[in-house]
């Protein structure tokens, strides 16, 4: 039980072992977990003798309890005055106690789906992994999206595929090829969906049993967009420590030189950004982060004071100022602090990070942020490498181009298709019984935050930086760390947003040892990335702004 992938493959490849291998328990589903499950199934699908396993477990074993105010909540060990107890170690299912699915259930459906689709070189291979059924009772359909927008769709006519067999198509001969050939999109994705034609004893007709997405070959090299300085002029005023930049009544930015950060950002008179932009390397610990006692990620993070970092502005200077752009360079030191915020660096050994952030503010309203991070080399693997800022609470409409629509993380995202999605901030929250890091969306190319009138802010990867991990929540990281039950969470006065250049995996091989795979760890090394921000109104869209930089 809980054997690692490399161990089960080793057993299956042992020429003296003739028995099949089934994991009686694996992929411990405690809270935000079940990372690496796709890698288990890549091994199981490709290695003779591996037959699968049993996830621990199906449902969170919480009990419904009445609170003093008459509300009900899911309770666990210790909530009934029981001593001793295992706290929330009974809460490790792929569904909540009422059988509402956790986001990870999408990943399980994906790796278990009987029809697999892959693209290698010019061949699309559709594999029927059933052992006894053909595909005669199934309907195949296709859809092509360019930069998130649907270009076309239709029924995919295929001959019946025998059990344990496959059918190959040259992707250029498919009905989607003409759409790809005429597309101007930087990215084109083909999605193949498989549905049941007839109802069965367990599900109605039309039920999706498989859905796969493959990225079609790129048609051209994407040349990073350069903001043109002739796109607009702006007014700049310096009073004391505050630089105010604005363009008529369209937007206004205030930058605090002493703090080395934005003081405020208004779009059409509406306050959008209330605080930030600041580096961030901490996340609210998950159950898996806590597993392993002194070897756990959480223990090592706290020993290194990663949960208690204050950024001190070492220097802030205006590098360039014209009527079309202002360039500001900020050097910040991330210091392990005591109870009080330090005003100076008293001990260089307390410096955990040195961060260079360069902001170029254009008359068009665009802000290009270039970030270079140098962590102390003695630090353990980092929870995240990114930025944090806070938005007006009214900017609760989130629209993004990336993976979704459900929560996904670097090591649990195979089921999350790349597309255009929209949700309210409140709907992005995943109410895990014991709170922690949650609600992330992986591989985000761009994201907008807007109020009901359409006013807000746009952010995207820029200048060759990879897609981002995005998170937006009414609950601060501190609050997610503090609360022991979801119903204890208290909303903040704004929306806390994280845009991560890199985010550590959630792990899940088990929950009692540090089990995030090495490829999903973030070593304490140099990181560089860029993000583009700009104002957005009802007259524009995130898609149009993104297209302008391709």
Short mmCIF file of C-alpha atoms in Angstrom, two decimals:
data_model
loop_
_atom_site.label_atom_id
_atom_site.label_comp_id
_atom_site.label_asym_id
_atom_site.label_seq_id
_atom_site.Cartn_x
_atom_site.Cartn_y
_atom_site.Cartn_z
CA UNK A 1 0.00 0.00 0.00
CA UNK A 2 1.07 3.57 -0.86
CA UNK A 3 3.91 2.25 -3.01
CA UNK A 4 5.58 4.88 -5.13
CA UNK A 5 5.33 4.77 -8.92
CA UNK A 6 8.92 3.66 -9.43
CA UNK A 7 8.42 0.81 -6.96
CA UNK A 8 5.31 -0.62 -8.62
CA UNK A 9 7.00 -0.44 -12.04
CA UNK A 10 10.03 -2.24 -10.60
CA UNK A 11 7.82 -5.05 -9.27
CA UNK A 12 5.90 -5.36 -12.55
CA UNK A 13 9.14 -5.56 -14.56
CA UNK A 14 10.61 -8.26 -12.32
CA UNK A 15 10.83 -11.35 -14.58
CA UNK A 16 10.35 -13.64 -11.58
CA UNK A 17 7.07 -11.95 -10.58
CA UNK A 18 4.08 -13.44 -12.40
CA UNK A 19 1.29 -11.98 -10.27
CA UNK A 20 -0.59 -8.78 -11.18
CA UNK A 21 -0.14 -5.82 -8.85
CA UNK A 22 -3.11 -3.92 -7.42
CA UNK A 23 -2.55 -1.15 -4.88
CA UNK A 24 -4.90 -1.83 -1.95
CA UNK A 25 -4.49 1.86 -0.99
CA UNK A 26 -2.88 4.77 -2.82
CA UNK A 27 -3.27 8.51 -3.50
CA UNK A 28 -4.32 9.66 -0.03
CA UNK A 29 -7.19 12.12 -0.61
CA UNK A 30 -6.78 14.36 2.44
CA UNK A 31 -7.93 17.89 1.64
CA UNK A 32 -6.29 19.54 -1.37
CA UNK A 33 -4.41 16.43 -2.46
CA UNK A 34 -4.13 13.67 -5.10
CA UNK A 35 -1.24 15.19 -7.00
CA UNK A 36 0.70 12.83 -9.31
CA UNK A 37 -2.32 10.58 -9.98
CA UNK A 38 -1.84 11.01 -13.75
CA UNK A 39 1.72 9.72 -13.42
CA UNK A 40 0.51 6.62 -11.60
CA UNK A 41 -1.85 5.93 -14.49
CA UNK A 42 0.70 6.62 -17.19
CA UNK A 43 2.69 3.82 -15.55
CA UNK A 44 -0.35 1.55 -15.06
CA UNK A 45 -1.54 1.99 -18.65
CA UNK A 46 1.89 1.31 -20.13
CA UNK A 47 3.21 -1.47 -17.87
CA UNK A 48 1.98 -5.06 -18.15
CA UNK A 49 1.02 -6.48 -14.78
CA UNK A 50 -0.15 -3.22 -13.19
CA UNK A 51 -3.92 -3.34 -12.70
CA UNK A 52 -4.71 -0.16 -10.76
CA UNK A 53 -5.53 0.50 -7.15
CA UNK A 54 -7.93 1.76 -4.52
CA UNK A 55 -7.82 5.44 -3.55
CA UNK A 56 -8.11 6.13 0.15
CA UNK A 57 -10.88 7.01 0.31
CA UNK A 58 -14.29 7.68 -1.19
CA UNK A 59 -15.81 10.20 1.27
CA UNK A 60 -14.69 12.55 4.03
CA UNK A 61 -15.75 10.94 7.32
CA UNK A 62 -16.96 14.16 8.92
CA UNK A 63 -20.11 14.23 11.02
CA UNK A 64 -22.76 16.94 10.85
CA UNK A 65 -22.79 18.94 14.08
CA UNK A 66 -25.05 21.73 15.32
CA UNK A 67 -23.30 24.96 16.26
CA UNK A 68 -24.42 27.25 19.09
CA UNK A 69 -25.94 29.68 16.57
CA UNK A 70 -28.10 26.96 15.03
CA UNK A 71 -25.96 26.42 11.94
CA UNK A 72 -24.54 23.03 10.98
CA UNK A 73 -21.00 22.12 10.01
CA UNK A 74 -18.83 19.10 9.34
CA UNK A 75 -17.03 18.08 12.52
CA UNK A 76 -14.03 15.81 13.08
CA UNK A 77 -11.82 14.48 15.88
CA UNK A 78 -11.84 16.66 19.00
CA UNK A 79 -15.01 18.55 18.05
CA UNK A 80 -17.07 16.38 20.41
CA UNK A 81 -14.78 16.71 23.42
CA UNK A 82 -13.26 13.34 22.54
CA UNK A 83 -9.75 12.70 23.82
CA UNK A 84 -7.49 11.36 22.43
CA UNK A 85 -8.32 12.04 18.78
CA UNK A 86 -6.76 12.20 15.33
CA UNK A 87 -8.17 15.64 14.49
CA UNK A 88 -9.10 15.70 10.78
CA UNK A 89 -7.36 12.46 9.86
CA UNK A 90 -10.80 11.01 9.19
CA UNK A 91 -11.35 13.66 6.50
CA UNK A 92 -9.59 12.17 3.48
CA UNK A 93 -12.12 11.41 0.77
CA UNK A 94 -12.57 12.39 -2.87
CA UNK A 95 -16.03 13.66 -1.92
CA UNK A 96 -17.35 15.67 1.01
CA UNK A 97 -19.45 13.73 3.57
CA UNK A 98 -22.63 14.58 1.61
CA UNK A 99 -20.97 13.10 -1.53
CA UNK A 100 -20.40 16.48 -3.19
CA UNK A 101 -17.24 15.91 -5.27
CA UNK A 102 -13.84 17.36 -4.44
CA UNK A 103 -12.13 18.92 -7.49
CA UNK A 104 -9.73 15.96 -7.60
CA UNK A 105 -12.59 13.67 -8.66
CA UNK A 106 -12.33 15.22 -12.14
CA UNK A 107 -8.73 14.02 -12.29
CA UNK A 108 -9.72 10.49 -11.32
CA UNK A 109 -12.41 10.37 -13.99
CA UNK A 110 -9.86 11.57 -16.53
CA UNK A 111 -7.20 8.95 -15.76
CA UNK A 112 -9.83 6.18 -15.59
CA UNK A 113 -11.64 7.13 -18.82
CA UNK A 114 -11.83 4.18 -21.23
CA UNK A 115 -11.16 6.13 -24.44
CA UNK A 116 -7.71 7.72 -24.65
CA UNK A 117 -6.65 10.29 -27.26
CA UNK A 118 -3.07 11.31 -28.00
CA UNK A 119 -1.21 13.28 -30.68
CA UNK A 120 2.33 12.33 -31.63
CA UNK A 121 3.99 13.91 -34.63
CA UNK A 122 1.18 13.90 -37.23
CA UNK A 123 -0.88 11.03 -35.84
CA UNK A 124 -3.91 11.24 -33.57
CA UNK A 125 -4.37 7.87 -31.87
CA UNK A 126 -7.74 6.98 -30.34
CA UNK A 127 -7.44 3.96 -28.05
CA UNK A 128 -10.28 1.80 -26.73
CA UNK A 129 -9.04 0.46 -23.39
CA UNK A 130 -12.19 -1.56 -22.75
CA UNK A 131 -11.48 -5.29 -22.55
CA UNK A 132 -14.87 -6.52 -23.77
CA UNK A 133 -16.74 -3.63 -25.43
CA UNK A 134 -16.35 -1.99 -28.81
CA UNK A 135 -17.04 1.71 -29.37
CA UNK A 136 -20.24 0.99 -31.29
CA UNK A 137 -22.43 2.41 -28.49
CA UNK A 138 -20.44 5.65 -28.31
CA UNK A 139 -20.69 9.01 -30.08
CA UNK A 140 -17.46 10.88 -30.82
CA UNK A 141 -17.46 14.66 -31.28
CA UNK A 142 -14.73 17.24 -31.78
CA UNK A 143 -14.20 20.94 -31.18
CA UNK A 144 -11.30 23.25 -32.00
CA UNK A 145 -10.50 26.37 -29.99
CA UNK A 146 -8.03 29.11 -30.90
CA UNK A 147 -6.72 31.14 -27.96
CA UNK A 148 -9.79 29.97 -26.04
CA UNK A 149 -12.44 30.85 -28.65
CA UNK A 150 -14.33 28.07 -30.44
CA UNK A 151 -13.48 27.90 -34.14
CA UNK A 152 -15.76 24.99 -34.99
CA UNK A 153 -17.11 21.62 -33.89
CA UNK A 154 -18.88 18.54 -35.18
CA UNK A 155 -19.44 14.80 -35.01
CA UNK A 156 -16.35 12.67 -35.58
CA UNK A 157 -17.26 9.68 -37.73
CA UNK A 158 -15.14 6.67 -36.83
CA UNK A 159 -15.36 2.94 -37.49
CA UNK A 160 -16.11 0.79 -34.47
CA UNK A 161 -12.90 0.25 -32.49
CA UNK A 162 -12.44 -3.23 -31.07
CA UNK A 163 -11.55 -3.77 -27.38
CA UNK A 164 -7.90 -3.12 -26.55
CA UNK A 165 -7.38 -1.64 -30.02
CA UNK A 166 -6.81 1.79 -31.49
CA UNK A 167 -7.62 3.86 -34.54
CA UNK A 168 -5.20 6.35 -36.05
CA UNK A 169 -5.91 9.56 -37.96
CA UNK A 170 -3.47 11.89 -39.64
CA UNK A 171 -4.47 15.10 -37.91
CA UNK A 172 -4.25 17.04 -41.19
CA UNK A 173 -6.98 14.84 -42.68
CA UNK A 174 -9.45 15.57 -39.87
CA UNK A 175 -12.50 17.85 -40.30
CA UNK A 176 -10.81 20.47 -38.11
CA UNK A 177 -7.81 21.01 -40.40
CA UNK A 178 -9.27 23.85 -42.49
CA UNK A 179 -10.15 25.71 -39.29
CA UNK A 180 -6.61 25.32 -38.01
CA UNK A 181 -5.19 26.39 -41.38
CA UNK A 182 -7.19 29.63 -41.37
CA UNK A 183 -6.75 30.37 -37.65
CA UNK A 184 -4.67 33.36 -36.58
CA UNK A 185 -4.53 32.13 -32.97
CA UNK A 186 -1.22 31.55 -31.21
CA UNK A 187 -2.56 28.32 -29.67
CA UNK A 188 -5.07 25.85 -31.10
CA UNK A 189 -6.50 22.98 -29.08
CA UNK A 190 -8.52 19.99 -30.30
CA UNK A 191 -10.97 18.44 -27.84
CA UNK A 192 -12.47 15.00 -28.48
CA UNK A 193 -15.52 14.14 -26.37
CA UNK A 194 -17.09 10.68 -26.14
CA UNK A 195 -20.72 10.19 -25.02
CA UNK A 196 -23.04 7.23 -24.56
CA UNK A 197 -25.65 6.92 -27.31
CA UNK A 198 -28.10 4.94 -25.18
CA UNK A 199 -29.10 4.97 -21.54
CA UNK A 200 -27.76 2.21 -19.33
CA UNK A 201 -28.72 0.94 -15.89
CA UNK A 202 -26.21 3.32 -14.33
CA UNK A 203 -26.43 6.51 -16.40
CA UNK A 204 -28.57 8.35 -18.95
CA UNK A 205 -27.76 8.68 -22.65
CA UNK A 206 -25.48 11.59 -23.47
CA UNK A 207 -23.29 10.98 -20.43
CA UNK A 208 -19.67 11.98 -21.13
CA UNK A 209 -17.42 8.99 -20.50
CA UNK A 210 -14.23 10.49 -21.95
CA UNK A 211 -12.95 13.95 -22.81
CA UNK A 212 -9.42 14.60 -24.06
CA UNK A 213 -7.65 17.72 -25.27
CA UNK A 214 -4.52 17.87 -27.41
CA UNK A 215 -2.64 20.93 -28.57
CA UNK A 216 -2.30 21.18 -32.33
CA UNK A 217 1.06 22.19 -33.82
CA UNK A 218 1.93 25.88 -33.74
CA UNK A 219 1.62 27.65 -37.08
CA UNK A 220 4.14 30.36 -36.33
CA UNK A 221 6.62 31.58 -33.79
CA UNK A 222 5.11 33.99 -31.30
CA UNK A 223 7.14 37.19 -31.16
CA UNK A 224 6.77 38.90 -27.76
CA UNK A 225 4.80 42.12 -28.06
CA UNK A 226 6.50 45.40 -27.25
CA UNK A 227 4.37 48.21 -25.85
CA UNK A 228 4.61 51.22 -28.14
CA UNK A 229 5.53 54.43 -26.35
CA UNK A 230 3.41 56.39 -28.83
CA UNK A 231 0.23 54.71 -27.57
CA UNK A 232 -0.60 57.60 -25.24
CA UNK A 233 0.71 60.42 -23.10
CA UNK A 234 0.22 60.80 -19.38
CA UNK A 235 0.49 63.34 -16.62
CA UNK A 236 3.06 62.70 -13.90
CA UNK A 237 3.31 64.48 -10.56
CA UNK A 238 5.66 63.85 -7.64
CA UNK A 239 4.62 65.08 -4.20
CA UNK A 240 6.76 63.85 -1.32
CA UNK A 241 7.04 60.07 -1.56
CA UNK A 242 4.08 59.67 -3.92
CA UNK A 243 4.34 59.53 -7.71
CA UNK A 244 0.94 60.06 -9.33
CA UNK A 245 0.56 59.02 -12.97
CA UNK A 246 -2.68 59.46 -14.88
CA UNK A 247 -4.29 59.83 -18.28
CA UNK A 248 -7.28 62.18 -18.22
CA UNK A 249 -10.16 60.40 -16.47
CA UNK A 250 -9.25 56.96 -17.81
CA UNK A 251 -6.81 55.76 -15.15
CA UNK A 252 -4.71 56.95 -12.22
CA UNK A 253 -1.81 55.20 -10.50
CA UNK A 254 -0.16 56.22 -7.24
CA UNK A 255 3.25 54.74 -6.40
CA UNK A 256 4.83 55.04 -2.95
CA UNK A 257 8.59 55.52 -3.32
CA UNK A 258 9.26 54.86 0.36
CA UNK A 259 7.41 51.52 0.29
CA UNK A 260 8.45 50.65 -3.25
CA UNK A 261 4.91 49.59 -4.14
CA UNK A 262 1.67 50.84 -5.63
CA UNK A 263 -0.46 52.86 -3.26
CA UNK A 264 -3.60 52.71 -5.40
CA UNK A 265 -4.88 52.23 -8.93
CA UNK A 266 -8.09 53.75 -10.26
CA UNK A 267 -9.84 52.99 -13.54
CA UNK A 268 -12.50 55.48 -14.66
CA UNK A 269 -12.54 56.79 -11.10
CA UNK A 270 -13.13 53.34 -9.57
CA UNK A 271 -10.50 52.14 -7.06
CA UNK A 272 -9.39 48.74 -8.39
CA UNK A 273 -6.05 47.89 -6.76
CA UNK A 274 -5.88 48.75 -3.08
CA UNK A 275 -2.50 47.38 -2.10
CA UNK A 276 0.53 45.82 -3.77
CA UNK A 277 2.20 44.55 -5.88
CA UNK A 278 4.46 42.57 -3.51
CA UNK A 279 6.55 39.40 -3.84
CA UNK A 280 5.07 36.30 -2.22
CA UNK A 281 6.64 32.94 -1.39
CA UNK A 282 4.22 31.53 1.22
CA UNK A 283 1.01 29.54 1.00
CA UNK A 284 -1.50 28.38 3.60
CA UNK A 285 -0.30 24.85 4.44
CA UNK A 286 -2.28 21.90 3.12
CA UNK A 287 -2.67 18.65 5.04
CA UNK A 288 0.05 17.13 2.87
CA UNK A 289 2.39 20.03 3.68
CA UNK A 290 2.05 19.12 7.36
CA UNK A 291 2.84 15.40 6.99
CA UNK A 292 6.17 14.06 8.20
CA UNK A 293 6.75 15.81 11.53
CA UNK A 294 10.24 17.39 11.48
CA UNK A 295 10.74 16.25 7.87
CA UNK A 296 7.51 17.91 6.72
CA UNK A 297 7.51 20.85 4.35
CA UNK A 298 5.68 22.95 6.94
CA UNK A 299 8.23 22.25 9.68
CA UNK A 300 11.10 23.18 7.36
CA UNK A 301 9.28 26.29 6.09
CA UNK A 302 8.63 27.53 9.62
CA UNK A 303 12.16 26.70 10.72
CA UNK A 304 13.34 28.93 7.88
CA UNK A 305 10.75 31.61 8.85
CA UNK A 306 9.10 31.51 5.42
CA UNK A 307 5.77 32.09 7.15
CA UNK A 308 7.02 35.33 8.66
CA UNK A 309 8.72 37.39 5.95
CA UNK A 310 8.59 41.17 5.75
CA UNK A 311 9.78 43.00 2.64
CA UNK A 312 11.95 46.01 3.34
CA UNK A 313 12.51 48.53 0.56
CA UNK A 314 16.30 48.69 0.12
CA UNK A 315 16.13 51.14 -2.77
CA UNK A 316 13.61 52.71 -5.11
CA UNK A 317 14.63 54.92 -8.01
CA UNK A 318 13.02 56.47 -11.07
CA UNK A 319 15.12 55.23 -13.98
CA UNK A 320 13.29 57.09 -16.73
CA UNK A 321 10.48 59.65 -16.91
CA UNK A 322 8.88 61.12 -20.02
CA UNK A 323 5.35 62.13 -20.93
CA UNK A 324 4.87 58.63 -22.36
CA UNK A 325 6.43 56.34 -19.75
CA UNK A 326 7.83 56.15 -16.24
CA UNK A 327 10.28 53.42 -15.26
CA UNK A 328 10.79 52.62 -11.58
CA UNK A 329 13.26 50.11 -10.17
CA UNK A 330 12.70 48.67 -6.70
CA UNK A 331 15.06 46.45 -4.72
CA UNK A 332 13.41 44.70 -1.77
CA UNK A 333 14.85 42.48 0.92
CA UNK A 334 12.72 39.68 2.31
CA UNK A 335 13.56 39.56 6.01
CA UNK A 336 12.67 36.97 8.62
CA UNK A 337 10.98 39.20 11.16
CA UNK A 338 10.00 39.04 14.80
CA UNK A 339 6.73 40.47 16.10
CA UNK A 340 7.48 44.01 14.92
CA UNK A 341 8.21 45.00 11.33
CA UNK A 342 11.90 45.93 11.03
CA UNK A 343 12.84 49.32 9.61
CA UNK A 344 16.43 48.34 8.87
CA UNK A 345 18.40 45.15 8.32
CA UNK A 346 20.11 44.42 11.62
CA UNK A 347 21.43 40.99 10.68
CA UNK A 348 22.25 39.91 7.13
CA UNK A 349 21.55 36.29 8.08
CA UNK A 350 17.89 37.30 8.37
CA UNK A 351 17.74 38.19 4.66
CA UNK A 352 15.88 35.33 2.97
CA UNK A 353 15.21 36.96 -0.42
CA UNK A 354 16.53 39.75 -2.57
CA UNK A 355 13.95 40.83 -5.14
CA UNK A 356 14.47 43.30 -8.00
CA UNK A 357 11.18 44.57 -9.42
CA UNK A 358 11.13 46.97 -12.35
CA UNK A 359 7.87 48.71 -13.25
CA UNK A 360 7.43 50.42 -16.60
CA UNK A 361 4.22 52.46 -16.68
CA UNK A 362 3.11 53.56 -20.15
CA UNK A 363 0.77 56.32 -21.25
CA UNK A 364 -1.53 53.60 -22.61
CA UNK A 365 -2.13 52.46 -19.02
CA UNK A 366 -0.03 49.33 -19.43
CA UNK A 367 2.24 48.37 -16.55
CA UNK A 368 5.03 45.88 -17.26
CA UNK A 369 6.46 44.32 -14.12
CA UNK A 370 9.78 42.49 -14.41
CA UNK A 371 10.74 40.47 -11.35
CA UNK A 372 14.07 38.85 -10.50
CA UNK A 373 14.22 36.75 -7.34
CA UNK A 374 17.35 35.61 -5.53
CA UNK A 375 16.51 33.39 -2.53
CA UNK A 376 18.97 32.46 0.19
CA UNK A 377 20.46 29.18 -1.07
CA UNK A 378 19.98 27.55 2.35
CA UNK A 379 16.19 27.71 2.13
CA UNK A 380 14.07 24.56 1.71
CA UNK A 381 11.87 24.10 -1.38
CA UNK A 382 9.58 27.12 -1.67
CA UNK A 383 5.76 26.97 -1.51
CA UNK A 384 5.38 29.49 -4.34
CA UNK A 385 7.26 32.14 -6.32
CA UNK A 386 5.02 34.96 -7.40
CA UNK A 387 3.28 38.19 -6.55
CA UNK A 388 0.37 39.19 -4.34
CA UNK A 389 -1.95 42.18 -4.56
CA UNK A 390 -5.35 43.21 -3.23
CA UNK A 391 -8.35 44.35 -5.26
CA UNK A 392 -11.55 46.19 -4.50
CA UNK A 393 -14.14 43.67 -3.34
CA UNK A 394 -16.52 44.72 -6.12
CA UNK A 395 -14.15 43.26 -8.76
CA UNK A 396 -15.62 39.82 -8.16
CA UNK A 397 -16.07 38.68 -11.78
CA UNK A 398 -13.02 36.61 -12.72
CA UNK A 399 -12.47 35.60 -16.33
CA UNK A 400 -9.36 33.71 -17.39
CA UNK A 401 -7.74 31.87 -20.27
CA UNK A 402 -6.03 28.83 -18.84
CA UNK A 403 -6.90 25.52 -17.24
CA UNK A 404 -10.25 25.02 -15.57
CA UNK A 405 -13.00 25.45 -14.81
CA UNK A 406 -12.33 23.61 -11.54
CA UNK A 407 -9.42 23.92 -9.10
CA UNK A 408 -6.15 22.53 -10.45
CA UNK A 409 -2.46 22.57 -9.52
CA UNK A 410 0.83 21.78 -11.30
CA UNK A 411 0.72 18.09 -10.32
CA UNK A 412 -3.07 17.72 -10.67
CA UNK A 413 -4.21 19.37 -13.90
CA UNK A 414 -4.49 16.64 -16.58
CA UNK A 415 -8.31 16.79 -16.53
CA UNK A 416 -8.49 20.59 -16.64
CA UNK A 417 -8.76 21.67 -20.27
CA UNK A 418 -7.25 24.93 -21.47
CA UNK A 419 -10.08 27.33 -22.26
CA UNK A 420 -11.91 30.56 -21.46
CA UNK A 421 -13.70 30.43 -18.11
CA UNK A 422 -15.61 32.80 -15.87
CA UNK A 423 -16.55 32.58 -12.19
CA UNK A 424 -17.34 34.80 -9.25
CA UNK A 425 -14.65 34.98 -6.57
CA UNK A 426 -16.95 33.30 -4.04
CA UNK A 427 -17.52 30.35 -6.39
CA UNK A 428 -13.80 29.76 -6.83
CA UNK A 429 -13.36 28.86 -3.15
CA UNK A 430 -13.23 25.13 -2.37
CA UNK A 431 -14.71 24.57 1.12
CA UNK A 432 -12.33 21.87 2.32
CA UNK A 433 -13.41 20.91 5.84
CA UNK A 434 -9.97 21.85 7.19
CA UNK A 435 -8.89 25.01 5.29
CA UNK A 436 -5.57 25.53 3.57
CA UNK A 437 -4.24 26.48 0.15
CA UNK A 438 -7.07 26.03 -2.35
CA UNK A 439 -8.91 27.48 -5.36
CA UNK A 440 -5.88 27.73 -7.67
CA UNK A 441 -6.08 27.57 -11.45
CA UNK A 442 -3.09 26.35 -13.45
CA UNK A 443 -1.46 27.52 -16.69
CA UNK A 444 -3.27 30.87 -16.84
CA UNK A 445 -2.30 32.98 -19.84
CA UNK A 446 -4.41 35.99 -18.89
CA UNK A 447 -7.00 36.93 -16.30
CA UNK A 448 -9.37 39.85 -15.75
CA UNK A 449 -11.04 41.06 -12.57
CA UNK A 450 -14.07 43.27 -13.21
CA UNK A 451 -17.05 44.72 -11.39
CA UNK A 452 -20.61 44.44 -12.69
CA UNK A 453 -20.08 47.52 -14.89
CA UNK A 454 -17.05 45.89 -16.54
CA UNK A 455 -14.42 48.13 -14.92
CA UNK A 456 -11.33 46.41 -13.59
CA UNK A 457 -7.84 45.18 -14.24
CA UNK A 458 -6.16 42.77 -16.65
CA UNK A 459 -3.02 40.69 -16.02
CA UNK A 460 -1.13 38.29 -18.26
CA UNK A 461 2.14 36.48 -18.72
CA UNK A 462 4.56 38.62 -20.71
CA UNK A 463 7.82 38.61 -22.65
CA UNK A 464 8.30 34.85 -22.84
CA UNK A 465 7.28 34.08 -19.26
CA UNK A 466 5.33 30.81 -18.90
CA UNK A 467 1.64 30.63 -17.93
CA UNK A 468 0.85 31.46 -14.31
CA UNK A 469 -0.83 29.78 -11.35
CA UNK A 470 -3.73 32.07 -10.38
CA UNK A 471 -5.69 32.37 -7.17
CA UNK A 472 -8.33 34.91 -6.09
CA UNK A 473 -10.11 34.73 -2.74
CA UNK A 474 -12.02 36.74 -0.17
CA UNK A 475 -9.93 34.84 2.39
CA UNK A 476 -6.35 35.89 3.00
CA UNK A 477 -3.54 33.37 3.16
CA UNK A 478 -3.24 34.17 6.87
CA UNK A 479 -6.93 33.42 7.39
CA UNK A 480 -6.76 30.11 5.52
CA UNK A 481 -3.85 29.16 7.78
CA UNK A 482 -5.58 30.30 10.98
CA UNK A 483 -8.99 28.61 10.66
CA UNK A 484 -9.34 24.93 11.55
CA UNK A 485 -12.82 24.56 10.01
CA UNK A 486 -14.22 26.08 6.83
CA UNK A 487 -17.10 27.78 8.65
CA UNK A 488 -14.59 29.64 10.86
CA UNK A 489 -13.18 31.54 7.89
CA UNK A 490 -13.76 35.29 7.99
CA UNK A 491 -13.84 37.22 4.71
CA UNK A 492 -11.40 40.09 4.34
CA UNK A 493 -12.22 43.62 3.20
CA UNK A 494 -10.85 42.98 -0.28
CA UNK A 495 -9.88 40.25 -2.75
CA UNK A 496 -6.44 38.72 -2.28
CA UNK A 497 -4.93 37.74 -5.64
CA UNK A 498 -1.88 35.58 -6.26
CA UNK A 499 -0.20 35.28 -9.66
CA UNK A 500 2.55 32.71 -9.33
CA UNK A 501 5.41 32.20 -11.72
CA UNK A 502 5.85 28.82 -10.02
CA UNK A 503 3.76 26.97 -7.46
CA UNK A 504 4.74 23.81 -5.61
CA UNK A 505 2.67 20.69 -6.23
CA UNK A 506 0.11 19.51 -3.69
CA UNK A 507 1.44 15.94 -3.51
CA UNK A 508 -0.68 13.03 -2.37
CA UNK A 509 1.27 9.77 -2.65
CA UNK A 510 0.54 9.83 1.08
CA UNK A 511 -0.15 12.50 3.72
CA UNK A 512 2.38 11.52 6.38
CA UNK A 513 5.63 12.16 4.56
CA UNK A 514 6.91 14.93 2.25
CA UNK A 515 5.72 13.35 -1.00
CA UNK A 516 5.67 16.08 -3.67
CA UNK A 517 7.60 14.73 -6.65
CA UNK A 518 10.89 16.45 -7.39
CA UNK A 519 9.72 17.96 -10.68
CA UNK A 520 6.99 19.83 -8.77
CA UNK A 521 9.30 21.23 -6.07
CA UNK A 522 10.67 24.78 -6.22
CA UNK A 523 14.35 24.85 -5.25
CA UNK A 524 15.75 28.00 -3.68
CA UNK A 525 17.38 29.24 -6.89
CA UNK A 526 17.14 32.27 -9.19
CA UNK A 527 13.76 33.05 -10.77
CA UNK A 528 12.84 35.67 -13.36
CA UNK A 529 9.43 36.48 -14.81
CA UNK A 530 7.34 39.31 -16.22
CA UNK A 531 3.67 40.22 -15.90
CA UNK A 532 1.64 42.73 -17.90
CA UNK A 533 -1.13 44.72 -16.19
CA UNK A 534 -3.52 47.19 -17.75
CA UNK A 535 -6.91 48.76 -17.04
CA UNK A 536 -10.00 47.18 -18.57
CA UNK A 537 -13.49 48.54 -19.16
CA UNK A 538 -16.75 47.21 -20.55
CA UNK A 539 -15.63 48.42 -23.99
CA UNK A 540 -12.67 46.02 -24.07
CA UNK A 541 -12.08 42.34 -23.32
CA UNK A 542 -9.25 40.28 -21.91
CA UNK A 543 -9.10 38.29 -25.13
CA UNK A 544 -8.63 41.44 -27.25
CA UNK A 545 -5.91 42.79 -24.95
CA UNK A 546 -4.13 39.43 -24.99
CA UNK A 547 -4.30 39.25 -28.78
CA UNK A 548 -2.68 42.68 -28.96
CA UNK A 549 0.48 41.31 -27.34
CA UNK A 550 0.88 38.26 -29.60
#
